[in-house]
């Protein structure tokens, strides 16, 4: 199983980006999908989660600026970043709970990360 994240880049403050993360391989099912971020010199922190049925949860004040969504048919999770601020600069990682077969338990898989840089 591979998770391929994309969509990061350099944007000015106030701008927007849409991050995508697609899972590929032999997948039986995907549970919770999440986005994390890690700023330079800091730990990796949870940004948002979304369940298979579309229930979302955001950390802190990010709700309202960030929106997580998913396309179950495409095994893909998205993160819309709006009104970006310099403090949003970080590597953004996707995370998915994936089962490879009927008998397999759901295990966490990570994408490789995509860099978001917000200039002031």
Coordinates of N, CA, C and O in Angstrom, one line a residue:
X1 N 0.9 -1.2 0.0 CA 0.0 0.0 0.0 C 0.9 1.2 0.0 O 1.8 1.3 0.8
X2 N 0.5 2.2 -0.8 CA 1.2 3.5 -0.9 C 0.3 4.6 -0.8 O -0.8 4.6 -1.3
X3 N 0.7 5.6 0.0 CA -0.1 6.9 0.1 C 0.7 8.0 -0.6 O 1.8 8.2 -0.2
X4 N 0.1 8.6 -1.6 CA 0.8 9.6 -2.4 C 0.1 11.0 -2.1 O -1.0 11.2 -2.5
X5 N 0.9 11.8 -1.4 CA 0.4 13.2 -1.1 C 0.9 14.2 -2.2 O 2.0 14.1 -2.7
X6 N 0.0 15.2 -2.5 CA 0.4 16.2 -3.4 C -0.4 17.5 -3.1 O -1.3 17.5 -2.3
X7 N 0.0 18.5 -3.8 CA -0.8 19.8 -3.7 C -0.1 20.9 -2.9 O -0.6 22.0 -2.9
X8 N 1.0 20.6 -2.3 CA 1.7 21.6 -1.5 C 2.4 22.6 -2.4 O 2.4 22.4 -3.6
X9 N 2.9 23.7 -1.8 CA 3.6 24.7 -2.6 C 3.8 25.9 -1.8 O 3.6 26.0 -0.6
X10 N 4.3 26.9 -2.5 CA 4.5 28.3 -1.9 C 3.4 29.2 -2.2 O 3.0 29.3 -3.4
X11 N 2.8 29.8 -1.2 CA 1.7 30.7 -1.4 C 1.8 31.9 -0.4 O 2.4 31.8 0.6
X12 N 1.2 33.0 -0.9 CA 1.3 34.2 0.0 C 0.2 34.1 1.1 O -0.8 33.4 0.9
X13 N 0.4 34.8 2.1 CA -0.6 34.8 3.2 C -1.9 35.2 2.7 O -2.0 36.1 1.8
X14 N -3.0 34.6 3.1 CA -4.3 34.8 2.6 C -4.7 33.9 1.5 O -5.9 33.9 1.1
X15 N -3.7 33.2 0.9 CA -4.0 32.3 -0.2 C -4.6 31.0 0.2 O -4.8 30.7 1.4
X16 N -4.8 30.1 -0.8 CA -5.4 28.8 -0.6 C -4.6 27.7 -1.3 O -3.9 28.0 -2.3
X17 N -4.8 26.5 -0.8 CA -4.2 25.4 -1.4 C -5.2 24.2 -1.2 O -5.9 24.2 -0.2
X18 N -5.1 23.2 -2.1 CA -5.8 22.0 -1.8 C -4.8 20.8 -1.9 O -4.2 20.6 -2.9
X19 N -4.7 20.1 -0.7 CA -3.9 19.0 -0.7 C -4.7 17.7 -1.0 O -5.8 17.6 -0.6
X20 N -4.0 16.8 -1.6 CA -4.7 15.5 -1.9 C -3.8 14.3 -1.4 O -2.5 14.5 -1.4
X21 N -4.4 13.2 -1.1 CA -3.6 12.0 -0.7 C -4.4 10.8 -1.2 O -5.5 10.6 -0.7
X22 N -3.8 10.1 -2.1 CA -4.4 8.9 -2.7 C -3.7 7.6 -2.2 O -2.5 7.5 -2.3
X23 N -4.5 6.7 -1.8 CA -4.0 5.4 -1.4 C -4.1 4.4 -2.6 O -5.1 4.4 -3.3
X24 N -3.1 3.6 -2.8 CA -3.1 2.6 -3.9 C -2.5 1.3 -3.4 O -1.8 1.2 -2.4
X25 N -2.9 0.2 -4.1 CA -2.4 -1.1 -3.7 C -3.6 -2.0 -3.4 O -4.7 -1.7 -3.8
X26 N -3.3 -3.1 -2.8 CA -4.4 -4.1 -2.5 C -5.0 -3.7 -1.2 O -4.5 -4.0 -0.1
X27 N -6.2 -3.0 -1.3 CA -6.9 -2.4 -0.2 C -8.2 -3.1 0.0 O -9.0 -3.1 -1.0
X28 N -8.5 -3.6 1.2 CA -9.9 -4.1 1.5 C -10.8 -3.0 2.0 O -11.9 -2.9 1.5
X29 N -10.3 -2.1 2.8 CA -11.1 -1.1 3.4 C -10.3 0.0 4.0 O -9.1 -0.2 4.5
X30 N -10.8 1.2 4.1 CA -10.1 2.3 4.7 C -11.1 2.9 5.8 O -12.2 3.2 5.5
X31 N -10.5 3.1 7.0 CA -11.3 3.7 8.0 C -11.1 5.2 8.1 O -11.3 5.9 7.1
X32 N -10.6 5.6 9.3 CA -10.4 7.1 9.5 C -9.2 7.5 8.6 O -8.2 6.9 8.5
X33 N -9.4 8.7 8.0 CA -8.4 9.4 7.2 C -8.1 10.7 8.0 O -9.0 11.3 8.5
X34 N -6.8 11.0 8.0 CA -6.4 12.2 8.8 C -5.3 13.0 8.1 O -4.6 12.4 7.2
X35 N -5.2 14.2 8.5 CA -4.0 15.0 8.1 C -3.3 15.5 9.3 O -4.0 15.9 10.3
X36 N -2.0 15.4 9.3 CA -1.1 16.0 10.3 C -0.2 17.0 9.7 O -0.1 17.1 8.5
X37 N 0.4 17.8 10.5 CA 1.5 18.7 10.0 C 2.6 18.8 11.0 O 2.4 18.6 12.2
X38 N 3.8 19.1 10.4 CA 5.0 19.2 11.3 C 5.8 20.4 10.8 O 6.3 20.4 9.7
X39 N 5.8 21.4 11.7 CA 6.6 22.6 11.4 C 8.0 22.4 11.8 O 8.3 21.5 12.6
X40 N 8.9 23.1 11.2 CA 10.4 23.0 11.5 C 10.7 23.0 13.0 O 10.3 23.9 13.7
X41 N 11.4 22.0 13.5 CA 11.8 21.9 14.9 C 10.7 21.6 15.8 O 10.9 21.6 17.0
X42 N 9.5 21.2 15.3 CA 8.4 20.9 16.2 C 7.9 19.4 15.9 O 8.2 18.8 15.0
X43 N 7.0 19.0 16.8 CA 6.5 17.6 16.7 C 5.4 17.6 15.6 O 4.9 18.7 15.3
X44 N 5.1 16.4 15.2 CA 4.0 16.3 14.2 C 2.6 16.3 15.0 O 2.4 15.6 16.0
X45 N 1.8 17.2 14.5 CA 0.5 17.5 15.2 C -0.7 17.1 14.3 O -0.7 17.3 13.1
X46 N -1.7 16.6 14.9 CA -3.0 16.3 14.2 C -3.6 17.6 13.7 O -3.7 18.6 14.5
X47 N -4.1 17.6 12.5 CA -4.9 18.8 12.0 C -6.4 18.5 11.9 O -7.2 19.2 12.4
X48 N -6.7 17.4 11.3 CA -8.1 17.0 11.1 C -8.3 15.5 10.8 O -7.4 14.9 10.3
X49 N -9.5 15.0 11.1 CA -9.8 13.6 10.8 C -11.2 13.6 10.1 O -12.0 14.5 10.3
X50 N -11.4 12.5 9.4 CA -12.7 12.3 8.8 C -13.0 10.8 8.8 O -12.1 10.0 8.4
X51 N -14.2 10.4 9.2 CA -14.5 9.0 9.2 C -15.0 8.6 7.8 O -15.2 9.4 6.9
X52 N -15.3 7.2 7.7 CA -15.7 6.7 6.4 C -17.1 7.3 6.1 O -17.4 7.4 4.9
X53 N -17.9 7.6 7.1 CA -19.2 8.2 6.8 C -19.2 9.7 6.7 O -20.3 10.3 6.6
X54 N -18.0 10.3 6.8 CA -18.0 11.8 6.6 C -18.0 12.6 7.8 O -18.0 13.9 7.7
X55 N -18.0 12.0 9.0 CA -17.9 12.9 10.2 C -16.5 13.4 10.3 O -15.5 12.7 10.2
X56 N -16.4 14.7 10.6 CA -15.1 15.4 10.6 C -14.8 15.9 12.0 O -15.7 16.2 12.8
X57 N -13.5 16.1 12.3 CA -13.1 16.7 13.5 C -11.8 17.5 13.2 O -10.9 17.1 12.5
X58 N -11.8 18.7 13.8 CA -10.6 19.6 13.6 C -10.0 19.9 14.9 O -10.6 20.0 16.0
X59 N -8.7 20.3 14.9 CA -8.0 20.6 16.1 C -8.0 22.1 16.2 O -7.6 22.8 15.3
X60 N -8.3 22.6 17.4 CA -8.2 24.0 17.7 C -8.9 24.9 16.8 O -10.1 24.7 16.4
X61 N -8.2 26.0 16.4 CA -8.8 27.0 15.6 C -8.8 26.8 14.1 O -9.1 27.7 13.4
X62 N -8.3 25.6 13.7 CA -8.2 25.4 12.3 C -9.5 25.3 11.6 O -9.6 25.5 10.4
X63 N -10.5 24.8 12.3 CA -11.9 24.7 11.7 C -12.3 26.1 11.3 O -12.2 27.0 12.0
X64 N -12.8 26.2 10.1 CA -13.2 27.5 9.5 C -12.2 27.9 8.5 O -12.6 28.6 7.5
X65 N -11.0 27.6 8.6 CA -10.0 27.8 7.6 C -9.6 26.6 6.8 O -9.4 26.7 5.6
X66 N -9.6 25.5 7.5 CA -9.3 24.2 6.8 C -10.5 23.3 6.7 O -11.4 23.3 7.6
X67 N -10.6 22.6 5.6 CA -11.7 21.6 5.4 C -11.2 20.3 4.9 O -10.5 20.3 3.9
X68 N -11.5 19.3 5.7 CA -11.1 17.9 5.2 C -12.3 17.2 4.6 O -13.5 17.4 5.0
X69 N -12.0 16.5 3.5 CA -13.1 15.7 2.8 C -12.4 14.5 2.2 O -11.2 14.3 2.2
X70 N -13.3 13.6 1.8 CA -12.7 12.3 1.2 C -13.6 11.8 0.1 O -14.8 12.1 0.0
X71 N -13.0 11.0 -0.8 CA -13.7 10.4 -1.9 C -13.4 8.9 -1.7 O -12.3 8.4 -2.0
X72 N -14.4 8.1 -1.2 CA -14.2 6.7 -0.9 C -13.9 5.9 -2.1 O -13.2 4.9 -2.1
X73 N -14.6 6.3 -3.2 CA -14.4 5.5 -4.5 C -13.0 5.7 -5.0 O -12.5 4.8 -5.7
X74 N -12.3 6.8 -4.7 CA -10.9 7.0 -5.1 C -9.9 6.8 -4.1 O -8.7 7.0 -4.3
X75 N -10.3 6.3 -2.9 CA -9.4 6.1 -1.8 C -8.5 7.4 -1.5 O -7.3 7.3 -1.3
X76 N -9.2 8.5 -1.6 CA -8.5 9.8 -1.5 C -9.0 10.7 -0.4 O -10.3 10.8 -0.2
X77 N -8.1 11.4 0.3 CA -8.5 12.4 1.2 C -8.0 13.7 0.8 O -6.9 13.8 0.2
X78 N -8.7 14.8 1.1 CA -8.3 16.1 0.7 C -8.3 17.0 1.9 O -8.9 16.8 2.9
X79 N -7.5 18.1 1.8 CA -7.5 19.1 2.8 C -7.4 20.4 2.1 O -6.5 20.7 1.4
X80 N -8.5 21.2 2.2 CA -8.6 22.5 1.7 C -8.1 23.5 2.7 O -8.6 23.6 3.8
X81 N -7.1 24.3 2.3 CA -6.4 25.2 3.2 C -6.8 26.6 2.7 O -6.4 27.0 1.6
X82 N -7.5 27.4 3.5 CA -7.9 28.7 3.1 C -7.4 29.8 4.1 O -7.1 29.5 5.2
X83 N -7.3 31.0 3.6 CA -6.8 32.1 4.4 C -5.5 31.7 5.1 O -5.4 31.8 6.4
X84 N -4.5 31.2 4.4 CA -3.3 30.7 5.0 C -2.5 31.8 5.6 O -2.5 32.9 5.2
X85 N -1.8 31.4 6.7 CA -1.0 32.3 7.5 C 0.4 31.7 7.5 O 0.6 30.5 7.4
X86 N 1.4 32.6 7.8 CA 2.8 32.1 7.8 C 3.0 30.9 8.8 O 3.8 30.0 8.6
X87 N 2.2 31.0 9.9 CA 2.4 29.9 10.9 C 1.8 28.5 10.5 O 2.0 27.5 11.2
X88 N 1.2 28.5 9.3 CA 0.7 27.3 8.7 C 1.8 26.6 8.0 O 1.6 25.4 7.5
X89 N 2.9 27.2 7.8 CA 4.1 26.6 7.1 C 4.5 25.3 7.8 O 4.8 25.3 9.0
X90 N 4.5 24.2 7.1 CA 4.8 22.9 7.7 C 4.8 21.9 6.5 O 4.4 22.2 5.4
X91 N 5.3 20.7 6.9 CA 5.1 19.5 6.0 C 3.8 18.9 6.5 O 3.6 18.6 7.6
X92 N 2.9 18.7 5.5 CA 1.6 18.1 5.8 C 1.6 16.6 5.4 O 2.0 16.3 4.3
X93 N 1.2 15.8 6.3 CA 1.2 14.3 6.1 C -0.2 13.8 6.2 O -1.0 14.2 7.1
X94 N -0.5 12.8 5.3 CA -1.8 12.1 5.4 C -1.6 10.8 6.1 O -0.5 10.2 6.1
X95 N -2.6 10.4 6.7 CA -2.6 9.1 7.5 C -4.0 8.4 7.3 O -5.0 9.1 7.3
X96 N -3.9 7.1 7.0 CA -5.1 6.3 6.8 C -5.1 5.0 7.6 O -4.0 4.4 7.6
X97 N -6.2 4.6 8.1 CA -6.3 3.3 8.7 C -6.8 2.4 7.6 O -7.9 2.5 7.1
X98 N -6.0 1.4 7.3 CA -6.2 0.5 6.1 C -6.2 -0.9 6.5 O -5.3 -1.4 7.2
X99 N -7.2 -1.7 6.0 CA -7.2 -3.1 6.1 C -6.9 -3.7 4.7 O -7.5 -3.3 3.8
X100 N -6.1 -4.7 4.7 CA -5.7 -5.3 3.4 C -6.5 -6.5 3.0 O -6.5 -6.9 1.8
X101 N -7.3 -7.0 3.9 CA -8.2 -8.1 3.6 C -9.2 -8.2 4.7 O -9.2 -7.5 5.7
X102 N -10.2 -9.1 4.5 CA -11.3 -9.3 5.4 C -10.8 -9.7 6.8 O -11.3 -9.3 7.8
X103 N -9.7 -10.4 6.8 CA -9.1 -10.9 8.1 C -8.1 -10.0 8.7 O -7.7 -10.2 9.9
X104 N -7.8 -9.0 8.0 CA -6.7 -8.1 8.5 C -7.3 -7.0 9.4 O -8.4 -6.5 9.1
X105 N -6.6 -6.6 10.4 CA -7.0 -5.4 11.2 C -6.6 -4.1 10.5 O -5.7 -4.1 9.7
X106 N -7.3 -3.1 10.9 CA -6.9 -1.8 10.3 C -5.6 -1.3 10.9 O -5.5 -1.2 12.1
X107 N -4.7 -0.9 10.0 CA -3.4 -0.4 10.5 C -3.1 1.0 9.9 O -3.6 1.3 8.8
X108 N -2.3 1.7 10.6 CA -2.0 3.1 10.1 C -1.0 3.1 9.0 O 0.0 2.4 9.1
X109 N -1.2 3.9 8.0 CA -0.3 4.1 6.9 C -0.1 5.6 6.7 O -1.1 6.4 6.9
X110 N 1.1 6.0 6.4 CA 1.5 7.4 6.3 C 1.9 7.7 4.8 O 2.5 6.9 4.2
X111 N 1.5 8.9 4.4 CA 2.0 9.4 3.2 C 3.4 10.0 3.4 O 3.9 10.2 4.5
X112 N 4.0 10.5 2.3 CA 5.4 10.9 2.4 C 5.5 12.4 2.8 O 6.6 12.9 3.1
X113 N 4.4 13.1 2.8 CA 4.4 14.5 3.2 C 4.5 15.4 2.0 O 5.1 15.1 1.0
X114 N 3.9 16.6 2.2 CA 3.9 17.6 1.1 C 4.2 18.9 1.8 O 3.5 19.3 2.8
X115 N 5.1 19.7 1.3 CA 5.5 21.0 1.9 C 4.6 22.1 1.6 O 4.3 22.3 0.4
X116 N 4.1 22.8 2.6 CA 3.3 24.0 2.5 C 4.1 25.2 3.1 O 4.5 25.1 4.2
X117 N 4.4 26.2 2.3 CA 5.1 27.3 2.7 C 4.3 28.6 2.5 O 3.9 28.8 1.3
X118 N 4.1 29.3 3.5 CA 3.2 30.5 3.4 C 4.1 31.7 3.7 O 4.7 31.9 4.8
X119 N 4.2 32.6 2.7 CA 5.0 33.8 2.9 C 4.2 35.0 3.4 O 3.0 35.1 3.0
X120 N 4.8 35.9 4.1 CA 4.1 37.0 4.7 C 4.1 38.2 3.7 O 4.8 38.2 2.7

